[in-house]
Amino acid sequence: EGEERKWLLLCSCCCTLRLIDSLSVFRGDFFFLVLGGVWTGGNRIEMVQRALVLGKEAPYFAGPCSTGKVLRSTDYFGKVPLVLFFMPSFDSQGIRTAKLFNDEFADFRKRRTIVLGVSPAKPEILKRFREAHHIAFEIIHDDGGVMFETFKCYGLLGRPIGHTFVISADGILEAIHKSGNYKKHVSDSKKLLPESKSYMVKTSDSFFD
């Protein structure tokens, strides 16, 4: 009977952790077991937003895109507003998300805003994906999950989760969209841009040639 209670407790903990993970409330990069209040394994839990503060400078990033060219945050910060969205995989949800942003690509250009995707897929795969689905914007290869880690796009169990970030032309983080409704990621990002101070910054036409 004692063993059954332990297993029931373990199952309850696992279900709770999966729920928290799906809500993207915590980030944990450790394996642990909870039995009767005893923790084994890693010892770090941190809130997602602790490293990402709205109104503060967005983190630096860099990575090769589908053409092999390395894109850096410094290419955009101080010059043009940026919508950065993360695709953990090219499953049906990932493809649908990319297409949602692609459908609104022309509207983002009217708002003088750059759209960039982020994916763990290698550049050659990104190139084939863009060609197959006629994706107009670039997608950055996140080698080793560095950008996912930097922008805290993980759930409790280390599972990568799709997030969208709106970054002003002066490199300030203006919005973080984390819900599973990616259509809302797109619409909310567009609503923010006309009213943000980043929209008032004069941008170089070279970004939109």
Steps between C-alpha positions, in 0.01 A plus 500: 500500500787737581655436159167570329478837675849591385417414140172692517688800640760473226232482229320800650824700502573408139152606388532829688841568345369430151216746560742769621726424203216550253424838658864606469506630856835358609824396334690202631800335336541211736365152566342457836286267704271607783411242760373605840652849455851370419665651188769320303683613191532869405409791720412796274156640425463852368214715379491549125475876520794555738750526216261676261357829623257706297631850443862382525752417231435173316771231513772479236460222245680368193466204267516389135183527294380289207759656266785433744543869578533576872229736626567693821284710728740788436388495135157616619522658846514877467370483143168321459222334706519123515252216552688187601304176525626158608399172332608194700436268204358478149200293607150604395498774765837635394397513135171667590681762712746583222213535254308729737793741513561459128139591418550830684851564371394785268314669786807478724704662222250786487569546869873512420553187709730202440366149567746223589437139591723289727532123464738221607500375138822536302532767226463254212175371650380856559571580136292204378221589743486862379494391137235232554264734688594828327610663825602862437693568821826351622529230767803476728659167585530479878811287537493307827184676619693810610229745392223287650696505825579872485137593439374239749282315249482182708254333728574337835615169356734661249255478212540790251187713464403754235519864610480829312691815596442855381818708517504872433735672256715606793535138615249515786284196577141621462292181510524127570227275359495152651150358450433205273284723280757599237243688296473731801880532506479652152200727563627625838841577355342703220279693744801601706720627218306811386476627859856421608776756504699261280253566219594868508870430445604570142626176349733442209330410173775243443313261733194509278643514147 
